[in-house]
């Protein structure tokens, strides 16, 4: 979160709040679930090898 905040010029707390909002909107509890849900919804491409 700190690195993302520095890159975007926002605080670590703001990054954490945005992530929490995304988790809430996707109805998930962690990043792994968020990615899986985003793929299922077509928000992220599915990587198949």
PDB file of N, CA and C in Angstrom:
ATOM      1  N   UNK A   1       0.820  -1.190   0.000  1.00  0.00           N
ATOM      2  CA  UNK A   1       0.000   0.000   0.000  1.00  0.00           C
ATOM      3  C   UNK A   1       0.866   1.257   0.000  1.00  0.00           C
ATOM      4  N   UNK A   2       1.940   1.210   0.751  1.00  0.00           N
ATOM      5  CA  UNK A   2       2.803   2.382   0.849  1.00  0.00           C
ATOM      6  C   UNK A   2       3.413   2.717  -0.506  1.00  0.00           C
ATOM      7  N   UNK A   3       3.894   1.692  -1.219  1.00  0.00           N
ATOM      8  CA  UNK A   3       4.506   1.924  -2.532  1.00  0.00           C
ATOM      9  C   UNK A   3       3.482   2.454  -3.527  1.00  0.00           C
ATOM     10  N   UNK A   4       2.277   1.908  -3.493  1.00  0.00           N
ATOM     11  CA  UNK A   4       1.218   2.378  -4.390  1.00  0.00           C
ATOM     12  C   UNK A   4       0.897   3.832  -4.082  1.00  0.00           C
ATOM     13  N   UNK A   5       0.780   4.149  -2.808  1.00  0.00           N
ATOM     14  CA  UNK A   5       0.494   5.519  -2.396  1.00  0.00           C
ATOM     15  C   UNK A   5       1.560   6.495  -2.856  1.00  0.00           C
ATOM     16  N   UNK A   6       2.805   6.107  -2.701  1.00  0.00           N
ATOM     17  CA  UNK A   6       3.903   6.969  -3.138  1.00  0.00           C
ATOM     18  C   UNK A   6       3.866   7.169  -4.648  1.00  0.00           C
ATOM     19  N   UNK A   7       3.585   6.098  -5.380  1.00  0.00           N
ATOM     20  CA  UNK A   7       3.515   6.173  -6.837  1.00  0.00           C
ATOM     21  C   UNK A   7       2.387   7.100  -7.294  1.00  0.00           C
ATOM     22  N   UNK A   8       1.249   7.042  -6.597  1.00  0.00           N
ATOM     23  CA  UNK A   8       0.085   7.841  -6.985  1.00  0.00           C
ATOM     24  C   UNK A   8       0.024   9.198  -6.290  1.00  0.00           C
ATOM     25  N   UNK A   9       0.901   9.409  -5.324  1.00  0.00           N
ATOM     26  CA  UNK A   9       0.910  10.672  -4.602  1.00  0.00           C
ATOM     27  C   UNK A   9      -0.236  10.792  -3.608  1.00  0.00           C
ATOM     28  N   UNK A  10      -0.640   9.659  -3.029  1.00  0.00           N
ATOM     29  CA  UNK A  10      -1.689   9.648  -2.018  1.00  0.00           C
ATOM     30  C   UNK A  10      -1.181   8.889  -0.797  1.00  0.00           C
ATOM     31  N   UNK A  11      -1.885   9.046   0.315  1.00  0.00           N
ATOM     32  CA  UNK A  11      -1.419   8.406   1.548  1.00  0.00           C
ATOM     33  C   UNK A  11      -1.700   6.908   1.552  1.00  0.00           C
ATOM     34  N   UNK A  12      -0.959   6.213   2.383  1.00  0.00           N
ATOM     35  CA  UNK A  12      -1.143   4.776   2.578  1.00  0.00           C
ATOM     36  C   UNK A  12      -2.565   4.494   3.056  1.00  0.00           C
ATOM     37  N   UNK A  13      -3.058   5.344   3.920  1.00  0.00           N
ATOM     38  CA  UNK A  13      -4.424   5.185   4.452  1.00  0.00           C
ATOM     39  C   UNK A  13      -5.466   5.297   3.339  1.00  0.00           C
ATOM     40  N   UNK A  14      -5.255   6.213   2.405  1.00  0.00           N
ATOM     41  CA  UNK A  14      -6.179   6.371   1.282  1.00  0.00           C
ATOM     42  C   UNK A  14      -6.170   5.128   0.408  1.00  0.00           C
ATOM     43  N   UNK A  15      -4.994   4.578   0.154  1.00  0.00           N
ATOM     44  CA  UNK A  15      -4.889   3.346  -0.639  1.00  0.00           C
ATOM     45  C   UNK A  15      -5.657   2.225   0.060  1.00  0.00           C
ATOM     46  N   UNK A  16      -5.448   2.070   1.354  1.00  0.00           N
ATOM     47  CA  UNK A  16      -6.131   1.014   2.101  1.00  0.00           C
ATOM     48  C   UNK A  16      -7.644   1.194   2.060  1.00  0.00           C
ATOM     49  N   UNK A  17      -8.099   2.446   2.129  1.00  0.00           N
ATOM     50  CA  UNK A  17      -9.541   2.718   2.085  1.00  0.00           C
ATOM     51  C   UNK A  17     -10.114   2.356   0.715  1.00  0.00           C
ATOM     52  N   UNK A  18      -9.400   2.707  -0.352  1.00  0.00           N
ATOM     53  CA  UNK A  18      -9.857   2.356  -1.704  1.00  0.00           C
ATOM     54  C   UNK A  18      -9.934   0.837  -1.869  1.00  0.00           C
ATOM     55  N   UNK A  19      -8.931   0.137  -1.370  1.00  0.00           N
ATOM     56  CA  UNK A  19      -8.928  -1.326  -1.458  1.00  0.00           C
ATOM     57  C   UNK A  19     -10.111  -1.901  -0.683  1.00  0.00           C
ATOM     58  N   UNK A  20     -10.369  -1.378   0.511  1.00  0.00           N
ATOM     59  CA  UNK A  20     -11.507  -1.845   1.310  1.00  0.00           C
ATOM     60  C   UNK A  20     -12.821  -1.605   0.571  1.00  0.00           C
ATOM     61  N   UNK A  21     -12.939  -0.465  -0.101  1.00  0.00           N
ATOM     62  CA  UNK A  21     -14.154  -0.168  -0.868  1.00  0.00           C
ATOM     63  C   UNK A  21     -14.329  -1.149  -2.023  1.00  0.00           C
ATOM     64  N   UNK A  22     -13.239  -1.488  -2.692  1.00  0.00           N
ATOM     65  CA  UNK A  22     -13.297  -2.458  -3.791  1.00  0.00           C
ATOM     66  C   UNK A  22     -13.729  -3.821  -3.256  1.00  0.00           C
ATOM     67  N   UNK A  23     -13.144  -4.256  -2.154  1.00  0.00           N
ATOM     68  CA  UNK A  23     -13.519  -5.537  -1.552  1.00  0.00           C
ATOM     69  C   UNK A  23     -15.016  -5.541  -1.218  1.00  0.00           C
ATOM     70  N   UNK A  24     -15.498  -4.450  -0.661  1.00  0.00           N
ATOM     71  CA  UNK A  24     -16.910  -4.357  -0.287  1.00  0.00           C
ATOM     72  C   UNK A  24     -17.808  -4.455  -1.521  1.00  0.00           C
ATOM     73  N   UNK A  25     -17.463  -3.719  -2.569  1.00  0.00           N
ATOM     74  CA  UNK A  25     -18.274  -3.732  -3.791  1.00  0.00           C
ATOM     75  C   UNK A  25     -18.277  -5.100  -4.461  1.00  0.00           C
ATOM     76  N   UNK A  26     -17.173  -5.816  -4.356  1.00  0.00           N
ATOM     77  CA  UNK A  26     -17.089  -7.152  -4.947  1.00  0.00           C
ATOM     78  C   UNK A  26     -17.584  -8.236  -3.987  1.00  0.00           C
ATOM     79  N   UNK A  27     -17.889  -7.848  -2.740  1.00  0.00           N
ATOM     80  CA  UNK A  27     -18.337  -8.771  -1.693  1.00  0.00           C
ATOM     81  C   UNK A  27     -17.304  -9.873  -1.451  1.00  0.00           C
ATOM     82  N   UNK A  28     -16.045  -9.455  -1.251  1.00  0.00           N
ATOM     83  CA  UNK A  28     -14.943 -10.378  -0.989  1.00  0.00           C
ATOM     84  C   UNK A  28     -14.194  -9.929   0.260  1.00  0.00           C
ATOM     85  N   UNK A  29     -13.275 -10.796   0.728  1.00  0.00           N
ATOM     86  CA  UNK A  29     -12.530 -10.497   1.952  1.00  0.00           C
ATOM     87  C   UNK A  29     -11.037 -10.307   1.757  1.00  0.00           C
ATOM     88  N   UNK A  30     -10.521 -10.626   0.565  1.00  0.00           N
ATOM     89  CA  UNK A  30      -9.082 -10.491   0.365  1.00  0.00           C
ATOM     90  C   UNK A  30      -8.766 -10.310  -1.117  1.00  0.00           C
ATOM     91  N   UNK A  31      -7.500 -10.057  -1.397  1.00  0.00           N
ATOM     92  CA  UNK A  31      -7.062  -9.791  -2.761  1.00  0.00           C
ATOM     93  C   UNK A  31      -7.245 -10.960  -3.701  1.00  0.00           C
ATOM     94  N   UNK A  32      -6.996 -12.156  -3.218  1.00  0.00           N
ATOM     95  CA  UNK A  32      -7.153 -13.352  -4.057  1.00  0.00           C
ATOM     96  C   UNK A  32      -8.605 -13.498  -4.507  1.00  0.00           C
ATOM     97  N   UNK A  33      -9.534 -13.317  -3.575  1.00  0.00           N
ATOM     98  CA  UNK A  33     -10.955 -13.387  -3.918  1.00  0.00           C
ATOM     99  C   UNK A  33     -11.338 -12.250  -4.867  1.00  0.00           C
ATOM    100  N   UNK A  34     -10.771 -11.068  -4.647  1.00  0.00           N
ATOM    101  CA  UNK A  34     -11.077  -9.922  -5.502  1.00  0.00           C
ATOM    102  C   UNK A  34     -10.652 -10.187  -6.938  1.00  0.00           C
ATOM    103  N   UNK A  35      -9.471 -10.746  -7.123  1.00  0.00           N
ATOM    104  CA  UNK A  35      -8.984 -11.048  -8.474  1.00  0.00           C
ATOM    105  C   UNK A  35      -9.863 -12.108  -9.126  1.00  0.00           C
ATOM    106  N   UNK A  36     -10.189 -13.169  -8.387  1.00  0.00           N
ATOM    107  CA  UNK A  36     -11.026 -14.237  -8.940  1.00  0.00           C
ATOM    108  C   UNK A  36     -12.398 -13.700  -9.338  1.00  0.00           C
ATOM    109  N   UNK A  37     -12.981 -12.866  -8.495  1.00  0.00           N
ATOM    110  CA  UNK A  37     -14.291 -12.296  -8.793  1.00  0.00           C
ATOM    111  C   UNK A  37     -14.212 -11.355  -9.986  1.00  0.00           C
ATOM    112  N   UNK A  38     -13.170 -10.547 -10.046  1.00  0.00           N
ATOM    113  CA  UNK A  38     -13.002  -9.628 -11.174  1.00  0.00           C
ATOM    114  C   UNK A  38     -12.860 -10.393 -12.490  1.00  0.00           C
ATOM    115  N   UNK A  39     -12.167 -11.509 -12.471  1.00  0.00           N
ATOM    116  CA  UNK A  39     -12.043 -12.345 -13.675  1.00  0.00           C
ATOM    117  C   UNK A  39     -13.409 -12.917 -14.042  1.00  0.00           C
ATOM    118  N   UNK A  40     -14.133 -13.434 -13.050  1.00  0.00           N
ATOM    119  CA  UNK A  40     -15.465 -14.002 -13.295  1.00  0.00           C
ATOM    120  C   UNK A  40     -16.421 -12.967 -13.884  1.00  0.00           C
ATOM    121  N   UNK A  41     -16.286 -11.709 -13.451  1.00  0.00           N
ATOM    122  CA  UNK A  41     -17.160 -10.637 -13.937  1.00  0.00           C
ATOM    123  C   UNK A  41     -16.685 -10.041 -15.258  1.00  0.00           C
ATOM    124  N   UNK A  42     -15.529 -10.493 -15.741  1.00  0.00           N
ATOM    125  CA  UNK A  42     -14.994  -9.970 -16.989  1.00  0.00           C
ATOM    126  C   UNK A  42     -14.288  -8.634 -16.843  1.00  0.00           C
ATOM    127  N   UNK A  43     -13.961  -8.258 -15.602  1.00  0.00           N
ATOM    128  CA  UNK A  43     -13.264  -6.997 -15.351  1.00  0.00           C
ATOM    129  C   UNK A  43     -11.766  -7.119 -15.575  1.00  0.00           C
ATOM    130  N   UNK A  44     -11.254  -8.342 -15.473  1.00  0.00           N
ATOM    131  CA  UNK A  44      -9.849  -8.648 -15.731  1.00  0.00           C
ATOM    132  C   UNK A  44      -9.792  -9.813 -16.705  1.00  0.00           C
ATOM    133  N   UNK A  45      -8.771  -9.829 -17.560  1.00  0.00           N
ATOM    134  CA  UNK A  45      -8.650 -10.965 -18.482  1.00  0.00           C
ATOM    135  C   UNK A  45      -8.239 -12.231 -17.736  1.00  0.00           C
ATOM    136  N   UNK A  46      -8.715 -13.344 -18.204  1.00  0.00           N
ATOM    137  CA  UNK A  46      -8.324 -14.635 -17.642  1.00  0.00           C
ATOM    138  C   UNK A  46      -7.042 -15.075 -18.320  1.00  0.00           C
ATOM    139  N   UNK A  47      -6.016 -15.345 -17.536  1.00  0.00           N
ATOM    140  CA  UNK A  47      -4.733 -15.789 -18.082  1.00  0.00           C
ATOM    141  C   UNK A  47      -4.743 -17.301 -18.188  1.00  0.00           C
ATOM    142  N   UNK A  48      -4.745 -17.811 -19.404  1.00  0.00           N
ATOM    143  CA  UNK A  48      -4.680 -19.255 -19.608  1.00  0.00           C
ATOM    144  C   UNK A  48      -3.433 -19.575 -20.397  1.00  0.00           C
ATOM    145  N   UNK A  49      -2.709 -20.578 -19.943  1.00  0.00           N
ATOM    146  CA  UNK A  49      -1.453 -20.946 -20.609  1.00  0.00           C
ATOM    147  C   UNK A  49      -1.605 -22.231 -21.371  1.00  0.00           C
TER     148      UNK A  49
END
